[in-house]
mmCIF file of C-alpha atoms in Angstrom:
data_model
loop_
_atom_site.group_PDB
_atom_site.id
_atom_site.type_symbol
_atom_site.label_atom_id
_atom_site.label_comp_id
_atom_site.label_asym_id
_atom_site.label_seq_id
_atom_site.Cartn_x
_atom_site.Cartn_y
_atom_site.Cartn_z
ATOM 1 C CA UNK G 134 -101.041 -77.541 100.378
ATOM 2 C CA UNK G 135 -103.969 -78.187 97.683
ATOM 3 C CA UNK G 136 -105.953 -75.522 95.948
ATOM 4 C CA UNK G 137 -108.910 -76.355 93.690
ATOM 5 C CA UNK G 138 -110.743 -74.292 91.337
ATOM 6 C CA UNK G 139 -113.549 -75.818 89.815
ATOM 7 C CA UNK G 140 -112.682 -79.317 90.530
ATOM 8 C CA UNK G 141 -110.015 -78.911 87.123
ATOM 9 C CA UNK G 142 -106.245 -77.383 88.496
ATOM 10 C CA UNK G 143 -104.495 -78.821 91.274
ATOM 11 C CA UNK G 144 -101.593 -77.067 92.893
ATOM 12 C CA UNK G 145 -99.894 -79.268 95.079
ATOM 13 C CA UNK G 146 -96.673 -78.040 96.875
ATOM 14 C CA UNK G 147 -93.812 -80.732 97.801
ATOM 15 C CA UNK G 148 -90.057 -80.534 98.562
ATOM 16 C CA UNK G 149 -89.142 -81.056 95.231
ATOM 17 C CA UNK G 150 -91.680 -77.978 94.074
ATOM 18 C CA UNK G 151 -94.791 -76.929 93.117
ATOM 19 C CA UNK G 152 -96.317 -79.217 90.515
ATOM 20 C CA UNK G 153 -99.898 -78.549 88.525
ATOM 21 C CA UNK G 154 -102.451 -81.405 87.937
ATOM 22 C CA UNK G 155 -105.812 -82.095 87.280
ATOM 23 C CA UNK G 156 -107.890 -81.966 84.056
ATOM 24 C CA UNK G 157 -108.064 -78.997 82.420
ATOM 25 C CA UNK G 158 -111.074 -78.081 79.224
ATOM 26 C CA UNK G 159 -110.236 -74.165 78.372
ATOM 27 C CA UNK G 160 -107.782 -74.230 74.601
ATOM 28 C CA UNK G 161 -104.965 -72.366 76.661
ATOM 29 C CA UNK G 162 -104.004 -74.473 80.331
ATOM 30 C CA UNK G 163 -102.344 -71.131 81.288
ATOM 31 C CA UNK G 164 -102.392 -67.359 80.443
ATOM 32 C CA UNK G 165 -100.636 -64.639 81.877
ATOM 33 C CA UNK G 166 -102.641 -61.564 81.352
ATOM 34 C CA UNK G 167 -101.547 -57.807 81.794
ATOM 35 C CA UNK G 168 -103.874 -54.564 81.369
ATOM 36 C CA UNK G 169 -101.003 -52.265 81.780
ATOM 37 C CA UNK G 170 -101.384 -49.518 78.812
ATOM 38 C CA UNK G 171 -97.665 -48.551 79.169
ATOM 39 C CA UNK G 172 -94.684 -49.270 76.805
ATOM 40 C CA UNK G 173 -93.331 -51.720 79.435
ATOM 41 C CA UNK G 174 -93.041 -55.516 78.353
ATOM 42 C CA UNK G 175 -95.819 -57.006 80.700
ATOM 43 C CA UNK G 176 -96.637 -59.112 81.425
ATOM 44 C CA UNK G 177 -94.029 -60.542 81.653
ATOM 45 C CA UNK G 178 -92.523 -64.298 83.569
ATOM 46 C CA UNK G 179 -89.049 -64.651 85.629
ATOM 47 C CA UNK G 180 -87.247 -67.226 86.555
ATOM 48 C CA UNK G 181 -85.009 -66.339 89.040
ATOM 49 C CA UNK G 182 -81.976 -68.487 90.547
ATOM 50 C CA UNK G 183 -81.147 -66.671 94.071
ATOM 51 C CA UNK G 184 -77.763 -68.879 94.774
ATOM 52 C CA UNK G 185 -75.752 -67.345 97.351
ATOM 53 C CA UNK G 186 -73.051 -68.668 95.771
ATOM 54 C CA UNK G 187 -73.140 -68.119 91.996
ATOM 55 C CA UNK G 188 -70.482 -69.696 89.616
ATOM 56 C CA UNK G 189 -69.999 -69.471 86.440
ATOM 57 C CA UNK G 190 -72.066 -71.963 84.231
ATOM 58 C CA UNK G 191 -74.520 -72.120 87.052
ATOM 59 C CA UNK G 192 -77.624 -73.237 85.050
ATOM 60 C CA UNK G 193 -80.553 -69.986 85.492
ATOM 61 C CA UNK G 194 -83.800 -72.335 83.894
ATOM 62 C CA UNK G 195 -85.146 -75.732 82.337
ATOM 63 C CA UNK G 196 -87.869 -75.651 80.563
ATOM 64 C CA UNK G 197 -88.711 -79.478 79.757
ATOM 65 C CA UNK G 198 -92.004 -80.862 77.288
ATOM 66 C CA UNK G 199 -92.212 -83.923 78.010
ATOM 67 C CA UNK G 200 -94.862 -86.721 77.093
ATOM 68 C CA UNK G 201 -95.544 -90.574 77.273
ATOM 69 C CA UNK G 202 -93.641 -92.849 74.586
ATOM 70 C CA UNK G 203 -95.075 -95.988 73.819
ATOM 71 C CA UNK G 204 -93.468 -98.066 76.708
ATOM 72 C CA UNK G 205 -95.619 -96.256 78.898
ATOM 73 C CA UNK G 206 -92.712 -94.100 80.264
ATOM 74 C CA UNK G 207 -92.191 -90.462 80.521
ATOM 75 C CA UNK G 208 -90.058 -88.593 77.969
ATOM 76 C CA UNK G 209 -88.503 -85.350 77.462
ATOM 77 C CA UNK G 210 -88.966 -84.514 74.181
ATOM 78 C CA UNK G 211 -88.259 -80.657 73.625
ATOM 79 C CA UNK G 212 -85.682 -79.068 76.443
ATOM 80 C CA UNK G 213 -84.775 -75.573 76.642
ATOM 81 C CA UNK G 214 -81.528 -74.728 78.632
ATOM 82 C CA UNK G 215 -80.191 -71.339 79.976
ATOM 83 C CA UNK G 216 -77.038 -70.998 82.116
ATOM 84 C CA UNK G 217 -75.172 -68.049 83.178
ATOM 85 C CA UNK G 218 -71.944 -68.661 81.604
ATOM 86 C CA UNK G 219 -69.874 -65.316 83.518
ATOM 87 C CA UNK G 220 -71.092 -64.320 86.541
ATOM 88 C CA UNK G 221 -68.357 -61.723 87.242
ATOM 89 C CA UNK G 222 -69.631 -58.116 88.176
ATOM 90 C CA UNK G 223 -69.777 -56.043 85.252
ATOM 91 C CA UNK G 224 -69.541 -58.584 82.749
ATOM 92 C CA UNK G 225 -72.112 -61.063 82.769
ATOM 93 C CA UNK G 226 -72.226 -63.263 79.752
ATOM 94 C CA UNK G 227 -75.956 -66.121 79.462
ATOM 95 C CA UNK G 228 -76.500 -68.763 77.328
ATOM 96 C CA UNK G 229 -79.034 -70.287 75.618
ATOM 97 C CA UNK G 230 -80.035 -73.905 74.297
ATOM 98 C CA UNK G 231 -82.605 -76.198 72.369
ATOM 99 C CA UNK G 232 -82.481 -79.710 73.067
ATOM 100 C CA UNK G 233 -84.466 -82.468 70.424
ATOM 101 C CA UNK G 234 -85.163 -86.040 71.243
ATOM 102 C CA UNK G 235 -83.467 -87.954 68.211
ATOM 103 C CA UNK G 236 -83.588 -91.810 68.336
ATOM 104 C CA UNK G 237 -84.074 -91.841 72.026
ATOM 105 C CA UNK G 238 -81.692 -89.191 73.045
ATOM 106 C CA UNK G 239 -80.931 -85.584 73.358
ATOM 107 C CA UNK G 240 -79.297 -83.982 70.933
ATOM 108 C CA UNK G 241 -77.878 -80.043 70.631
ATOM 109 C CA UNK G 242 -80.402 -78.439 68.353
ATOM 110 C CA UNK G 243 -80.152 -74.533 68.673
ATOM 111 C CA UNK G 244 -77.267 -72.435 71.205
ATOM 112 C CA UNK G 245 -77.138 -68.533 71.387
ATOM 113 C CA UNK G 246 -73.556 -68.299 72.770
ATOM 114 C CA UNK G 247 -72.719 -65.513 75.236
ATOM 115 C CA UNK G 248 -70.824 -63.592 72.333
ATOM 116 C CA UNK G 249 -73.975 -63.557 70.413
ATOM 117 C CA UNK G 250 -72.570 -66.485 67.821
ATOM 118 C CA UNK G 251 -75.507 -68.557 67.344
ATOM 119 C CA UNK G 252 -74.912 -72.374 66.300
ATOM 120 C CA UNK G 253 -77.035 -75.026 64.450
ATOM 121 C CA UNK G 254 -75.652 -78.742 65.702
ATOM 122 C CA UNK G 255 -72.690 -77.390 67.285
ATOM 123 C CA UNK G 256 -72.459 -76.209 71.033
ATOM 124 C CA UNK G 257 -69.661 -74.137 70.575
ATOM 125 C CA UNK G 258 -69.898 -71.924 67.735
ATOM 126 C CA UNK G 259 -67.339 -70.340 66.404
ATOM 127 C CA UNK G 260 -68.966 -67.608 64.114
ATOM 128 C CA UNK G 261 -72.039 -65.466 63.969
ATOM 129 C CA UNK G 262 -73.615 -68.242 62.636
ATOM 130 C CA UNK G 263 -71.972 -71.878 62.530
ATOM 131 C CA UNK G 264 -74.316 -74.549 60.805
ATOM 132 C CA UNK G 265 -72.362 -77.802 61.794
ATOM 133 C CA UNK G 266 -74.121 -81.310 60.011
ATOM 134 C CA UNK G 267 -71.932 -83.816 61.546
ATOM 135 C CA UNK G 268 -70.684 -86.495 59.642
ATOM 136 C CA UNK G 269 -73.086 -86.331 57.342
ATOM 137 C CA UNK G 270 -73.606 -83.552 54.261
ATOM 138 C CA UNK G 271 -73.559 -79.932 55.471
ATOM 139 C CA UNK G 272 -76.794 -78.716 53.651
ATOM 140 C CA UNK G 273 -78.696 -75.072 53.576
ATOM 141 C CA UNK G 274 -82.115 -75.081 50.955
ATOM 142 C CA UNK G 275 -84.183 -72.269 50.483
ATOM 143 C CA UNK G 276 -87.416 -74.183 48.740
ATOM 144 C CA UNK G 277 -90.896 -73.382 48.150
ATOM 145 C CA UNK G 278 -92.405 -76.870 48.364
ATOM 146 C CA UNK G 279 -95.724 -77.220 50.136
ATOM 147 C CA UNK G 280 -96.357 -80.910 49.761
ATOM 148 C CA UNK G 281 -94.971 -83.874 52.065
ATOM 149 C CA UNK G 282 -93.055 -85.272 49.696
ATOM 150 C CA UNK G 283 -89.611 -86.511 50.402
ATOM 151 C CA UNK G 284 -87.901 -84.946 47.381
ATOM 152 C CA UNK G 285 -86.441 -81.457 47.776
ATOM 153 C CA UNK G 286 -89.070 -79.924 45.758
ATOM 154 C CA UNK G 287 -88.075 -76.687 43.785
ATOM 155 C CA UNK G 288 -85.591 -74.317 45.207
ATOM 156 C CA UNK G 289 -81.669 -73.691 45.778
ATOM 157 C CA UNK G 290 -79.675 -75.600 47.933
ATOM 158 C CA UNK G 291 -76.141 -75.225 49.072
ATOM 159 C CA UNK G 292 -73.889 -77.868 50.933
ATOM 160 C CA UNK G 293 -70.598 -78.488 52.238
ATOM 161 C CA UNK G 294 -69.860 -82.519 50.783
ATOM 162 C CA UNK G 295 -68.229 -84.314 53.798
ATOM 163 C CA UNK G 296 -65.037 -86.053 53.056
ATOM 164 C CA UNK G 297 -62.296 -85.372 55.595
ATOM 165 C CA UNK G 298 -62.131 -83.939 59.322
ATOM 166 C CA UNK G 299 -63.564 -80.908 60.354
ATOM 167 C CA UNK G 300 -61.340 -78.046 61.636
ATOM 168 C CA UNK G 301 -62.649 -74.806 63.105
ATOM 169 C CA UNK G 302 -61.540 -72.805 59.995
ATOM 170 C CA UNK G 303 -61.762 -75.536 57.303
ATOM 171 C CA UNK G 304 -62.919 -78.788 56.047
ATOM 172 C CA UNK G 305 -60.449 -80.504 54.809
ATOM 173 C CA UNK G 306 -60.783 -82.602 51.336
ATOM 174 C CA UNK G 307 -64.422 -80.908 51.361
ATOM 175 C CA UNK G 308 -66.477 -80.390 47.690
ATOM 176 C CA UNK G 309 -69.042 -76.941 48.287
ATOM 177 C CA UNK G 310 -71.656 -77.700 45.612
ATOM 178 C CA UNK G 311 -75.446 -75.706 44.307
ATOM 179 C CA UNK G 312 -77.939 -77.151 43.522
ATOM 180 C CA UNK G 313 -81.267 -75.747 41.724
ATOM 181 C CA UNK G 314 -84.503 -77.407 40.919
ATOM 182 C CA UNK G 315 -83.177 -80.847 42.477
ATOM 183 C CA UNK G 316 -80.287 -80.951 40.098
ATOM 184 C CA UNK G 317 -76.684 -80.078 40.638
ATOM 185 C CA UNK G 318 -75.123 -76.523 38.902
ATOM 186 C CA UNK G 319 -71.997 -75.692 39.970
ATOM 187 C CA UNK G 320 -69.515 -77.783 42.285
ATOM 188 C CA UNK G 321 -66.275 -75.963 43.936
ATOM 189 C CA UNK G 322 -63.716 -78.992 44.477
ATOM 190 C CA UNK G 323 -61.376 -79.565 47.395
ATOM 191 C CA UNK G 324 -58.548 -78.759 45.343
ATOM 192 C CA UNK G 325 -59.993 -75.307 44.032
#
């Protein structure tokens, strides 16, 4: 099934969905408009999984934005992930993720837990907020710099210096250091 409207939007309907083609001129390829006056939150867009058989991590939406690399091939650059994690009456827990390309593959960005712990780099956060930089430098900087240049510009910066294995309470043989203005202030040691 095709429908056209002014030669620019295609809706075509297959087995594996409804896709939406065509060339399109307006700023905004797709608004959602509601009139109502009420307090309600319209208008509003659902994405509904109807499984007759509903498990627990059953994924509930993917939102992919993809685009062309320069291979010619199709890439997902930006994916957004949501799951049901519990889907036992009465207490239903949903997750929440943001996926990154990074060197041609995606990486955990962003995940609001179902306990409401929200983690940076980590899938699996174990605290209201869990900032987790690998095995490189842990780093959080508050800086007003408005040019594009690579240097940390003016501003505070606080990071956890890697040097051991990471535990879920501790880092082991870890230095927690401040910086201000691009230079070092203070420095906390791994052996206190």
């Amino acid at each position: 099934a095709y429908l056209y409207h002014n030669n620019q939007i295609k809706f075509q309907t297959s087995s594996s969905g409804i896709s939406v083609s065509g060339s399109v001129t307006a700023d905004d390829a797709l608004t959602v408009t509601s009139t109502d006056a009420g307090d309600s939150f319209d208008p509003d867009i659902t994405l509904y999984r109807n499984s007759s058989s509903p498990a627990d991590n059953d994924g509930t939406g993917l939102i992919n934005f993809k685009g062309r690399n320069d291979n010619s091939q199709d890439v997902n650059y930006v994916q957004i992930q949501t799951a049901a994690s519990d889907v036992s009456d009465g207490s239903e827990n949903g997750f929440f993720s943001i996926n990154t390309m990074v060197d041609g593959s995606l990486s955990n960005r962003l995940d609001i837990a179902s306990n409401g712990y929200v983690g940076l780099g980590t899938s699996s956060p174990k605290r209201h907020f869990h900032l987790n930089g690998g095995n490189e430098t842990t780093k959080i900087q508050i800086t007003n710099q408005t040019t594009g240049s690579s240097s940390d510009g003016d501003g505070f910066q606080m990071g956890i210096a890697t040097d051991g294995t990471v535990g879920i309470e501790q880092r082991e043989n870890a230095d927690m250091y401040f910086t201000t203005n691009n230079s070092e202030r203070m420095r906390l040691t791994a052996d206190g």
